[in-house]
């Protein structure tokens, strides 16, 4: 059986989730694809962390070039998070002829053109399904099954941490601080949760969606963005009394020849499907001029849902390599 060798950059929450997804489903992936996908090398400093996977110490390295410049590695998975060194590592991997998969929405949103152009120039594949909506295959859907549409609107809940906090405050009366702590303990939040609660994580994701759906590059810093830190329990109770919920909503829609976009806490009436999206779940409404309205729903954060999206990209690339 043909072996596809994979190098993993970063084995924190999401790296462990990707590794575990492959460990759980390696035999099934092999049966489906005829390929043996193996993570052979891992860039990670924290060797002591309890990970509940069968990684052996020899797989770990402290030198990025052991992966980025290794002749035997076919695919590099970048799960370090943050802009640097993640972006430079992805560019170097591509320049060295390696296909790249990432979940790093901040890096993809910040350097979208550079990453895609570098992949094209080096004739490698670059995929980032896990960067938006965790386990929901929204990028795939927009760029394949729905690609015969002109998109009119995208509206969604794109951050698991803030949706978890708002749900716990509304349903269980948890304080903001306790709800945030619980989201961090479950591995939903970013290392620095400021990006989650101030809405920047959603702006990164919306910037990526706008690029793919509307073919327009809007840097995340140009998207008007309000997070949830200004909301109080009183605001949440008032929304409930008015028959709805407060949700952090990302919106992009056509307006004449232009597009309008924003990220902001928004009142959603209880009879709207987005009101039923609870905890770390995400949902994305899409309106296309042929298909009409669609809604995608699933876990938007967490190691295994995100690991599922990462390994889906890896599997697609592996199939293409084999072809
Ligand atoms: N911190 C992010 C969230 C992780 O809570 O949605 C998934 O992108």
mmCIF file with all atom_site columns, N, CA, C and O in Angstrom, residues 270-291:
data_model
loop_
_atom_site.group_PDB
_atom_site.id
_atom_site.type_symbol
_atom_site.label_atom_id
_atom_site.label_alt_id
_atom_site.label_comp_id
_atom_site.label_asym_id
_atom_site.label_entity_id
_atom_site.label_seq_id
_atom_site.pdbx_PDB_ins_code
_atom_site.Cartn_x
_atom_site.Cartn_y
_atom_site.Cartn_z
_atom_site.occupancy
_atom_site.B_iso_or_equiv
_atom_site.pdbx_formal_charge
_atom_site.auth_seq_id
_atom_site.auth_comp_id
_atom_site.auth_asym_id
_atom_site.auth_atom_id
_atom_site.pdbx_PDB_model_num
ATOM 1  N N  . UNK A 1 270 ? -36.549 33.756 18.658 1.00 0.00 ? 270 UNK A N  1
ATOM 2  C CA . UNK A 1 270 ? -36.509 32.324 18.995 1.00 0.00 ? 270 UNK A CA 1
ATOM 3  C C  . UNK A 1 270 ? -36.978 31.413 17.863 1.00 0.00 ? 270 UNK A C  1
ATOM 4  O O  . UNK A 1 270 ? -36.598 30.243 17.813 1.00 0.00 ? 270 UNK A O  1
ATOM 5  N N  . UNK A 1 271 ? -37.813 31.930 16.938 1.00 0.00 ? 271 UNK A N  1
ATOM 6  C CA . UNK A 1 271 ? -38.280 31.053 15.859 1.00 0.00 ? 271 UNK A CA 1
ATOM 7  C C  . UNK A 1 271 ? -37.314 31.027 14.665 1.00 0.00 ? 271 UNK A C  1
ATOM 8  O O  . UNK A 1 271 ? -37.566 30.356 13.667 1.00 0.00 ? 271 UNK A O  1
ATOM 9  N N  . UNK A 1 272 ? -36.190 31.726 14.782 1.00 0.00 ? 272 UNK A N  1
ATOM 10 C CA . UNK A 1 272 ? -35.181 31.690 13.714 1.00 0.00 ? 272 UNK A CA 1
ATOM 11 C C  . UNK A 1 272 ? -34.239 30.508 13.977 1.00 0.00 ? 272 UNK A C  1
ATOM 12 O O  . UNK A 1 272 ? -33.847 30.277 15.128 1.00 0.00 ? 272 UNK A O  1
ATOM 13 N N  . UNK A 1 273 ? -33.873 29.737 12.929 1.00 0.00 ? 273 UNK A N  1
ATOM 14 C CA . UNK A 1 273 ? -33.022 28.553 13.162 1.00 0.00 ? 273 UNK A CA 1
ATOM 15 C C  . UNK A 1 273 ? -31.707 28.876 13.876 1.00 0.00 ? 273 UNK A C  1
ATOM 16 O O  . UNK A 1 273 ? -31.203 28.041 14.639 1.00 0.00 ? 273 UNK A O  1
ATOM 17 N N  . UNK A 1 274 ? -31.155 30.076 13.696 1.00 0.00 ? 274 UNK A N  1
ATOM 18 C CA . UNK A 1 274 ? -29.883 30.386 14.363 1.00 0.00 ? 274 UNK A CA 1
ATOM 19 C C  . UNK A 1 274 ? -30.044 30.482 15.886 1.00 0.00 ? 274 UNK A C  1
ATOM 20 O O  . UNK A 1 274 ? -29.072 30.329 16.623 1.00 0.00 ? 274 UNK A O  1
ATOM 21 N N  . UNK A 1 275 ? -31.281 30.713 16.351 1.00 0.00 ? 275 UNK A N  1
ATOM 22 C CA . UNK A 1 275 ? -31.510 30.809 17.802 1.00 0.00 ? 275 UNK A CA 1
ATOM 23 C C  . UNK A 1 275 ? -31.302 29.454 18.484 1.00 0.00 ? 275 UNK A C  1
ATOM 24 O O  . UNK A 1 275 ? -30.964 29.386 19.663 1.00 0.00 ? 275 UNK A O  1
ATOM 25 N N  . UNK A 1 276 ? -31.498 28.378 17.747 1.00 0.00 ? 276 UNK A N  1
ATOM 26 C CA . UNK A 1 276 ? -31.352 27.043 18.315 1.00 0.00 ? 276 UNK A CA 1
ATOM 27 C C  . UNK A 1 276 ? -29.932 26.505 18.272 1.00 0.00 ? 276 UNK A C  1
ATOM 28 O O  . UNK A 1 276 ? -29.682 25.353 18.627 1.00 0.00 ? 276 UNK A O  1
ATOM 29 N N  . UNK A 1 277 ? -28.980 27.322 17.831 1.00 0.00 ? 277 UNK A N  1
ATOM 30 C CA . UNK A 1 277 ? -27.577 26.880 17.751 1.00 0.00 ? 277 UNK A CA 1
ATOM 31 C C  . UNK A 1 277 ? -26.934 27.168 19.103 1.00 0.00 ? 277 UNK A C  1
ATOM 32 O O  . UNK A 1 277 ? -26.724 28.320 19.475 1.00 0.00 ? 277 UNK A O  1
ATOM 33 N N  . UNK A 1 278 ? -26.657 26.100 19.855 1.00 0.00 ? 278 UNK A N  1
ATOM 34 C CA . UNK A 1 278 ? -26.248 26.259 21.251 1.00 0.00 ? 278 UNK A CA 1
ATOM 35 C C  . UNK A 1 278 ? -24.795 25.858 21.465 1.00 0.00 ? 278 UNK A C  1
ATOM 36 O O  . UNK A 1 278 ? -24.206 25.121 20.683 1.00 0.00 ? 278 UNK A O  1
ATOM 37 N N  . UNK A 1 279 ? -24.239 26.369 22.565 1.00 0.00 ? 279 UNK A N  1
ATOM 38 C CA . UNK A 1 279 ? -22.888 25.986 23.010 1.00 0.00 ? 279 UNK A CA 1
ATOM 39 C C  . UNK A 1 279 ? -21.843 26.128 21.906 1.00 0.00 ? 279 UNK A C  1
ATOM 40 O O  . UNK A 1 279 ? -21.831 27.110 21.197 1.00 0.00 ? 279 UNK A O  1
ATOM 41 N N  . UNK A 1 280 ? -20.971 25.088 21.727 1.00 0.00 ? 280 UNK A N  1
ATOM 42 C CA . UNK A 1 280 ? -19.857 25.267 20.778 1.00 0.00 ? 280 UNK A CA 1
ATOM 43 C C  . UNK A 1 280 ? -20.272 25.008 19.330 1.00 0.00 ? 280 UNK A C  1
ATOM 44 O O  . UNK A 1 280 ? -19.424 25.017 18.430 1.00 0.00 ? 280 UNK A O  1
ATOM 45 N N  . UNK A 1 281 ? -21.573 24.776 19.123 1.00 0.00 ? 281 UNK A N  1
ATOM 46 C CA . UNK A 1 281 ? -22.018 24.569 17.741 1.00 0.00 ? 281 UNK A CA 1
ATOM 47 C C  . UNK A 1 281 ? -21.949 25.872 16.952 1.00 0.00 ? 281 UNK A C  1
ATOM 48 O O  . UNK A 1 281 ? -22.100 26.954 17.509 1.00 0.00 ? 281 UNK A O  1
ATOM 49 N N  . UNK A 1 282 ? -21.682 25.742 15.666 1.00 0.00 ? 282 UNK A N  1
ATOM 50 C CA . UNK A 1 282 ? -21.704 26.862 14.717 1.00 0.00 ? 282 UNK A CA 1
ATOM 51 C C  . UNK A 1 282 ? -22.768 26.563 13.680 1.00 0.00 ? 282 UNK A C  1
ATOM 52 O O  . UNK A 1 282 ? -23.175 25.406 13.513 1.00 0.00 ? 282 UNK A O  1
ATOM 53 N N  . UNK A 1 283 ? -23.216 27.597 12.997 1.00 0.00 ? 283 UNK A N  1
ATOM 54 C CA . UNK A 1 283 ? -24.122 27.384 11.861 1.00 0.00 ? 283 UNK A CA 1
ATOM 55 C C  . UNK A 1 283 ? -23.884 28.486 10.845 1.00 0.00 ? 283 UNK A C  1
ATOM 56 O O  . UNK A 1 283 ? -23.568 29.618 11.213 1.00 0.00 ? 283 UNK A O  1
ATOM 57 N N  . UNK A 1 284 ? -24.006 28.134 9.588  1.00 0.00 ? 284 UNK A N  1
ATOM 58 C CA . UNK A 1 284 ? -23.796 29.113 8.519  1.00 0.00 ? 284 UNK A CA 1
ATOM 59 C C  . UNK A 1 284 ? -24.957 29.018 7.544  1.00 0.00 ? 284 UNK A C  1
ATOM 60 O O  . UNK A 1 284 ? -25.204 27.961 6.964  1.00 0.00 ? 284 UNK A O  1
ATOM 61 N N  . UNK A 1 285 ? -25.665 30.133 7.414  1.00 0.00 ? 285 UNK A N  1
ATOM 62 C CA . UNK A 1 285 ? -26.724 30.282 6.411  1.00 0.00 ? 285 UNK A CA 1
ATOM 63 C C  . UNK A 1 285 ? -26.083 30.759 5.122  1.00 0.00 ? 285 UNK A C  1
ATOM 64 O O  . UNK A 1 285 ? -25.298 31.706 5.141  1.00 0.00 ? 285 UNK A O  1
ATOM 65 N N  . UNK A 1 286 ? -26.458 30.160 4.018  1.00 0.00 ? 286 UNK A N  1
ATOM 66 C CA . UNK A 1 286 ? -25.952 30.614 2.726  1.00 0.00 ? 286 UNK A CA 1
ATOM 67 C C  . UNK A 1 286 ? -27.151 30.821 1.818  1.00 0.00 ? 286 UNK A C  1
ATOM 68 O O  . UNK A 1 286 ? -28.068 29.988 1.813  1.00 0.00 ? 286 UNK A O  1
ATOM 69 N N  . UNK A 1 287 ? -27.177 31.924 1.100  1.00 0.00 ? 287 UNK A N  1
ATOM 70 C CA . UNK A 1 287 ? -28.222 32.110 0.078  1.00 0.00 ? 287 UNK A CA 1
ATOM 71 C C  . UNK A 1 287 ? -27.544 32.261 -1.266 1.00 0.00 ? 287 UNK A C  1
ATOM 72 O O  . UNK A 1 287 ? -26.700 33.145 -1.466 1.00 0.00 ? 287 UNK A O  1
ATOM 73 N N  . UNK A 1 288 ? -27.859 31.332 -2.166 1.00 0.00 ? 288 UNK A N  1
ATOM 74 C CA . UNK A 1 288 ? -27.304 31.382 -3.519 1.00 0.00 ? 288 UNK A CA 1
ATOM 75 C C  . UNK A 1 288 ? -28.423 31.659 -4.498 1.00 0.00 ? 288 UNK A C  1
ATOM 76 O O  . UNK A 1 288 ? -29.588 31.351 -4.219 1.00 0.00 ? 288 UNK A O  1
ATOM 77 N N  . UNK A 1 289 ? -28.081 32.223 -5.675 1.00 0.00 ? 289 UNK A N  1
ATOM 78 C CA . UNK A 1 289 ? -29.148 32.651 -6.584 1.00 0.00 ? 289 UNK A CA 1
ATOM 79 C C  . UNK A 1 289 ? -29.816 31.490 -7.314 1.00 0.00 ? 289 UNK A C  1
ATOM 80 O O  . UNK A 1 289 ? -30.870 31.656 -7.905 1.00 0.00 ? 289 UNK A O  1
ATOM 81 N N  . UNK A 1 290 ? -29.228 30.298 -7.240 1.00 0.00 ? 290 UNK A N  1
ATOM 82 C CA . UNK A 1 290 ? -29.900 29.133 -7.817 1.00 0.00 ? 290 UNK A CA 1
ATOM 83 C C  . UNK A 1 290 ? -30.423 28.207 -6.720 1.00 0.00 ? 290 UNK A C  1
ATOM 84 O O  . UNK A 1 290 ? -31.573 27.786 -6.735 1.00 0.00 ? 290 UNK A O  1
ATOM 85 N N  . UNK A 1 291 ? -29.613 27.952 -5.722 1.00 0.00 ? 291 UNK A N  1
ATOM 86 C CA . UNK A 1 291 ? -29.974 26.948 -4.716 1.00 0.00 ? 291 UNK A CA 1
ATOM 87 C C  . UNK A 1 291 ? -30.957 27.487 -3.685 1.00 0.00 ? 291 UNK A C  1
ATOM 88 O O  . UNK A 1 291 ? -31.655 26.714 -3.022 1.00 0.00 ? 291 UNK A O  1
#
